[in-house]
Amino acid sequence: MNTKYFGDITIKQEEIITFTSGLFGFEDKLKYILLSFLDNNDESSEDFLLCLQSVEDPNLALIVINPYYVCSEYDPYQLSDKLLAEIQLGQETKHTVCCVAVINDNFEESTINLKCPIIINLENKLAKQFILEDSDYSMRHPVTVKEV
């Protein structure tokens, strides 16, 4: 498979994430894979930036960030059970949350969209981007990593 940032790579079918209704602005692209920008051989490294690469369009790749690196009190679970059921997400389901980021040459000007998180069910690889309508989260929250 050809990718925007990594050239030709081999992927396994079980790595493909399927969005139930596509991403905002890319509703017709449903299949993606998460790729790390880090050397996967370095087990001590933790992924901060990931690439959400479309399987259907090699030129479509979004930078996503784990929002908890930026906002430790982030709470995307204001969603109804009906919405979470679209990706078969229950209280005990293994999942991950990421948010689309815009990374600028001057990193201090980079932003993350906390208003529209992507939730991925890790058990069945279904995903959906949600809008947190009743929240004060910003679509352009500054990317400032919290010290641990």
C-alpha atoms as a printed R data frame, in Angstrom:
    type eleno elety resid chain resno       x      y      z
1   ATOM     1    CA   MET     A     1   0.000  0.000  0.000
2   ATOM     2    CA   ASN     A     2   1.301  3.468 -0.867
3   ATOM     3    CA   THR     A     3   1.209  6.138  1.862
4   ATOM     4    CA   LYS     A     4   1.707  9.898  2.045
5   ATOM     5    CA   TYR     A     5   4.560  9.925  4.589
6   ATOM     6    CA   PHE     A     6   5.954  6.366  4.662
7   ATOM     7    CA   GLY     A     7   6.139  5.293  1.011
8   ATOM     8    CA   ASP     A     8   5.079  1.730  0.200
9   ATOM     9    CA   ILE     A     9   4.229 -0.380  3.242
10  ATOM    10    CA   THR     A    10   2.643 -3.755  3.871
11  ATOM    11    CA   ILE     A    11  -0.426 -3.826  6.073
12  ATOM    12    CA   LYS     A    12  -2.485 -6.628  7.531
13  ATOM    13    CA   GLN     A    13  -6.249 -6.738  7.059
14  ATOM    14    CA   GLU     A    14  -6.758 -6.793 10.847
15  ATOM    15    CA   GLU     A    15  -4.956 -3.426 11.161
16  ATOM    16    CA   ILE     A    16  -7.564 -1.610  9.065
17  ATOM    17    CA   ILE     A    17  -9.897  0.692 10.974
18  ATOM    18    CA   THR     A    18 -13.360  1.201  9.447
19  ATOM    19    CA   PHE     A    19 -15.216  4.436 10.076
20  ATOM    20    CA   THR     A    20 -18.983  4.045 10.209
21  ATOM    21    CA   SER     A    21 -19.564  7.360  8.426
22  ATOM    22    CA   GLY     A    22 -16.161  8.676  7.398
23  ATOM    23    CA   LEU     A    23 -14.339 11.676  8.810
24  ATOM    24    CA   PHE     A    24 -15.734 15.191  8.561
25  ATOM    25    CA   GLY     A    25 -14.799 16.453  5.112
26  ATOM    26    CA   PHE     A    26 -13.858 12.941  3.937
27  ATOM    27    CA   GLU     A    27 -17.176 11.114  4.342
28  ATOM    28    CA   ASP     A    28 -16.535  8.865  1.319
29  ATOM    29    CA   LYS     A    29 -13.281  7.436  2.736
30  ATOM    30    CA   LEU     A    30 -14.031  4.796  5.367
31  ATOM    31    CA   LYS     A    31 -10.885  2.681  5.742
32  ATOM    32    CA   TYR     A    32  -7.731  3.869  7.544
33  ATOM    33    CA   ILE     A    33  -4.694  2.611  9.367
34  ATOM    34    CA   LEU     A    34  -2.853  4.205 12.296
35  ATOM    35    CA   LEU     A    35   0.889  4.539 11.721
36  ATOM    36    CA   SER     A    36   3.587  5.691 14.103
37  ATOM    37    CA   PHE     A    37   6.173  8.293 13.171
38  ATOM    38    CA   LEU     A    38   8.508  6.707 15.731
39  ATOM    39    CA   ASP     A    39  10.883  3.807 15.245
40  ATOM    40    CA   ASN     A    40   8.735  0.815 16.229
41  ATOM    41    CA   ASN     A    41  11.858 -1.023 17.392
42  ATOM    42    CA   ASP     A    42  12.270  1.436 20.274
43  ATOM    43    CA   GLU     A    43  10.014 -0.053 22.948
44  ATOM    44    CA   SER     A    44  10.755  2.784 25.376
45  ATOM    45    CA   SER     A    45   9.223  5.387 23.065
46  ATOM    46    CA   GLU     A    46   5.607  6.410 23.362
47  ATOM    47    CA   ASP     A    47   3.626  7.705 20.392
48  ATOM    48    CA   PHE     A    48   2.621 11.348 20.666
49  ATOM    49    CA   LEU     A    49   1.943 11.994 16.989
50  ATOM    50    CA   LEU     A    50   0.321  9.351 14.828
51  ATOM    51    CA   CYS     A    51  -0.651  9.275 11.193
52  ATOM    52    CA   LEU     A    52  -4.220  8.297 10.310
53  ATOM    53    CA   GLN     A    53  -3.579  7.100  6.755
54  ATOM    54    CA   SER     A    54  -6.439  6.377  4.359
55  ATOM    55    CA   VAL     A    55  -6.232  2.914  2.817
56  ATOM    56    CA   GLU     A    56  -8.359  4.148 -0.098
57  ATOM    57    CA   ASP     A    57  -6.413  7.334 -0.939
58  ATOM    58    CA   PRO     A    58  -2.609  7.434 -0.513
59  ATOM    59    CA   ASN     A    59  -2.667 11.260 -0.427
60  ATOM    60    CA   LEU     A    60  -5.113 11.399  2.485
61  ATOM    61    CA   ALA     A    61  -3.224 11.240  5.769
62  ATOM    62    CA   LEU     A    62  -4.079 13.186  8.913
63  ATOM    63    CA   ILE     A    63  -1.900 13.821 11.935
64  ATOM    64    CA   VAL     A    64  -3.665 12.729 15.120
65  ATOM    65    CA   ILE     A    65  -2.688 13.126 18.753
66  ATOM    66    CA   ASN     A    66  -3.739 11.412 21.945
67  ATOM    67    CA   PRO     A    67  -5.665 14.337 23.513
68  ATOM    68    CA   TYR     A    68  -4.652 13.395 27.060
69  ATOM    69    CA   TYR     A    69  -1.076 14.543 26.312
70  ATOM    70    CA   VAL     A    70  -2.461 18.023 25.760
71  ATOM    71    CA   CYS     A    71  -5.432 18.122 28.140
72  ATOM    72    CA   SER     A    72  -5.174 15.586 30.973
73  ATOM    73    CA   GLU     A    73  -8.756 16.256 32.111
74  ATOM    74    CA   TYR     A    74 -10.183 15.758 28.605
75  ATOM    75    CA   ASP     A    75 -13.591 14.052 28.698
76  ATOM    76    CA   PRO     A    76 -15.023 12.980 25.334
77  ATOM    77    CA   TYR     A    77 -17.593 10.675 26.951
78  ATOM    78    CA   GLN     A    78 -20.427 13.211 26.986
79  ATOM    79    CA   LEU     A    79 -21.917 11.204 24.128
80  ATOM    80    CA   SER     A    80 -25.108  9.219 24.355
81  ATOM    81    CA   ASP     A    81 -25.005  5.441 24.544
82  ATOM    82    CA   LYS     A    82 -26.837  5.431 21.205
83  ATOM    83    CA   LEU     A    83 -23.938  7.241 19.509
84  ATOM    84    CA   LEU     A    84 -21.321  5.013 21.125
85  ATOM    85    CA   ALA     A    85 -23.351  1.969 20.043
86  ATOM    86    CA   GLU     A    86 -22.591  2.912 16.410
87  ATOM    87    CA   ILE     A    87 -19.087  1.530 16.976
88  ATOM    88    CA   GLN     A    88 -20.303 -1.119 19.460
89  ATOM    89    CA   LEU     A    89 -18.530  0.605 22.351
90  ATOM    90    CA   GLY     A    90 -19.543 -0.482 25.838
91  ATOM    91    CA   GLN     A    91 -18.119  0.451 29.232
92  ATOM    92    CA   GLU     A    92 -15.611 -2.418 29.202
93  ATOM    93    CA   THR     A    93 -14.647 -2.204 25.512
94  ATOM    94    CA   LYS     A    94 -10.971 -1.575 24.787
95  ATOM    95    CA   HIS     A    95 -10.712  1.634 22.801
96  ATOM    96    CA   THR     A    96  -8.548  4.646 22.097
97  ATOM    97    CA   VAL     A    97  -9.245  8.319 21.559
98  ATOM    98    CA   CYS     A    98  -7.374 10.618 19.204
99  ATOM    99    CA   CYS     A    99  -7.936 14.062 17.765
100 ATOM   100    CA   VAL     A   100  -6.916 15.596 14.461
101 ATOM   101    CA   ALA     A   101  -4.050 18.074 14.768
102 ATOM   102    CA   VAL     A   102  -2.576 20.753 12.546
103 ATOM   103    CA   ILE     A   103   1.194 20.750 13.014
104 ATOM   104    CA   ASN     A   104   2.934 23.942 11.880
105 ATOM   105    CA   ASP     A   105   6.608 24.584 11.182
106 ATOM   106    CA   ASN     A   106   6.545 26.729 14.307
107 ATOM   107    CA   PHE     A   107   5.304 23.996 16.669
108 ATOM   108    CA   GLU     A   108   3.943 26.546 19.165
109 ATOM   109    CA   GLU     A   109   1.341 27.507 16.561
110 ATOM   110    CA   SER     A   110   0.097 23.903 16.205
111 ATOM   111    CA   THR     A   111  -3.471 23.077 17.215
112 ATOM   112    CA   ILE     A   112  -5.620 20.076 18.065
113 ATOM   113    CA   ASN     A   113  -9.354 19.677 17.500
114 ATOM   114    CA   LEU     A   114 -10.702 18.668 20.924
115 ATOM   115    CA   LYS     A   115 -14.291 19.404 19.824
116 ATOM   116    CA   CYS     A   116 -14.400 16.446 17.381
117 ATOM   117    CA   PRO     A   117 -12.645 13.394 18.853
118 ATOM   118    CA   ILE     A   118 -12.144 10.130 17.004
119 ATOM   119    CA   ILE     A   119 -12.982  7.081 19.096
120 ATOM   120    CA   ILE     A   120 -11.667  3.726 17.888
121 ATOM   121    CA   ASN     A   121 -13.030  0.436 19.193
122 ATOM   122    CA   LEU     A   122  -9.825 -1.639 19.396
123 ATOM   123    CA   GLU     A   123 -11.726 -4.927 19.581
124 ATOM   124    CA   ASN     A   124 -13.640 -4.685 16.282
125 ATOM   125    CA   LYS     A   125 -11.696 -1.811 14.618
126 ATOM   126    CA   LEU     A   126 -14.822  0.316 14.136
127 ATOM   127    CA   ALA     A   127 -14.357  4.059 14.563
128 ATOM   128    CA   LYS     A   128 -16.283  7.285 14.419
129 ATOM   129    CA   GLN     A   129 -15.536 10.976 14.665
130 ATOM   130    CA   PHE     A   130 -17.952 12.675 17.035
131 ATOM   131    CA   ILE     A   131 -18.895 16.306 17.681
132 ATOM   132    CA   LEU     A   132 -19.033 17.264 21.359
133 ATOM   133    CA   GLU     A   133 -21.828 19.773 20.787
134 ATOM   134    CA   ASP     A   134 -22.485 20.676 24.416
135 ATOM   135    CA   SER     A   135 -18.860 21.218 25.377
136 ATOM   136    CA   ASP     A   136 -16.543 24.192 25.571
137 ATOM   137    CA   TYR     A   137 -13.720 22.304 23.818
138 ATOM   138    CA   SER     A   138 -12.091 24.163 20.956
139 ATOM   139    CA   MET     A   139 -11.498 23.035 17.388
140 ATOM   140    CA   ARG     A   140  -8.157 24.888 17.562
141 ATOM   141    CA   HIS     A   141  -6.777 24.152 21.018
142 ATOM   142    CA   PRO     A   142  -3.034 24.919 21.267
143 ATOM   143    CA   VAL     A   143  -0.788 21.853 21.307
144 ATOM   144    CA   THR     A   144   1.195 22.217 24.494
145 ATOM   145    CA   VAL     A   145   2.318 18.924 25.969
146 ATOM   146    CA   LYS     A   146   1.827 18.637 29.728
147 ATOM   147    CA   GLU     A   147   4.909 17.632 31.707
148 ATOM   148    CA   VAL     A   148   4.527 14.276 33.442
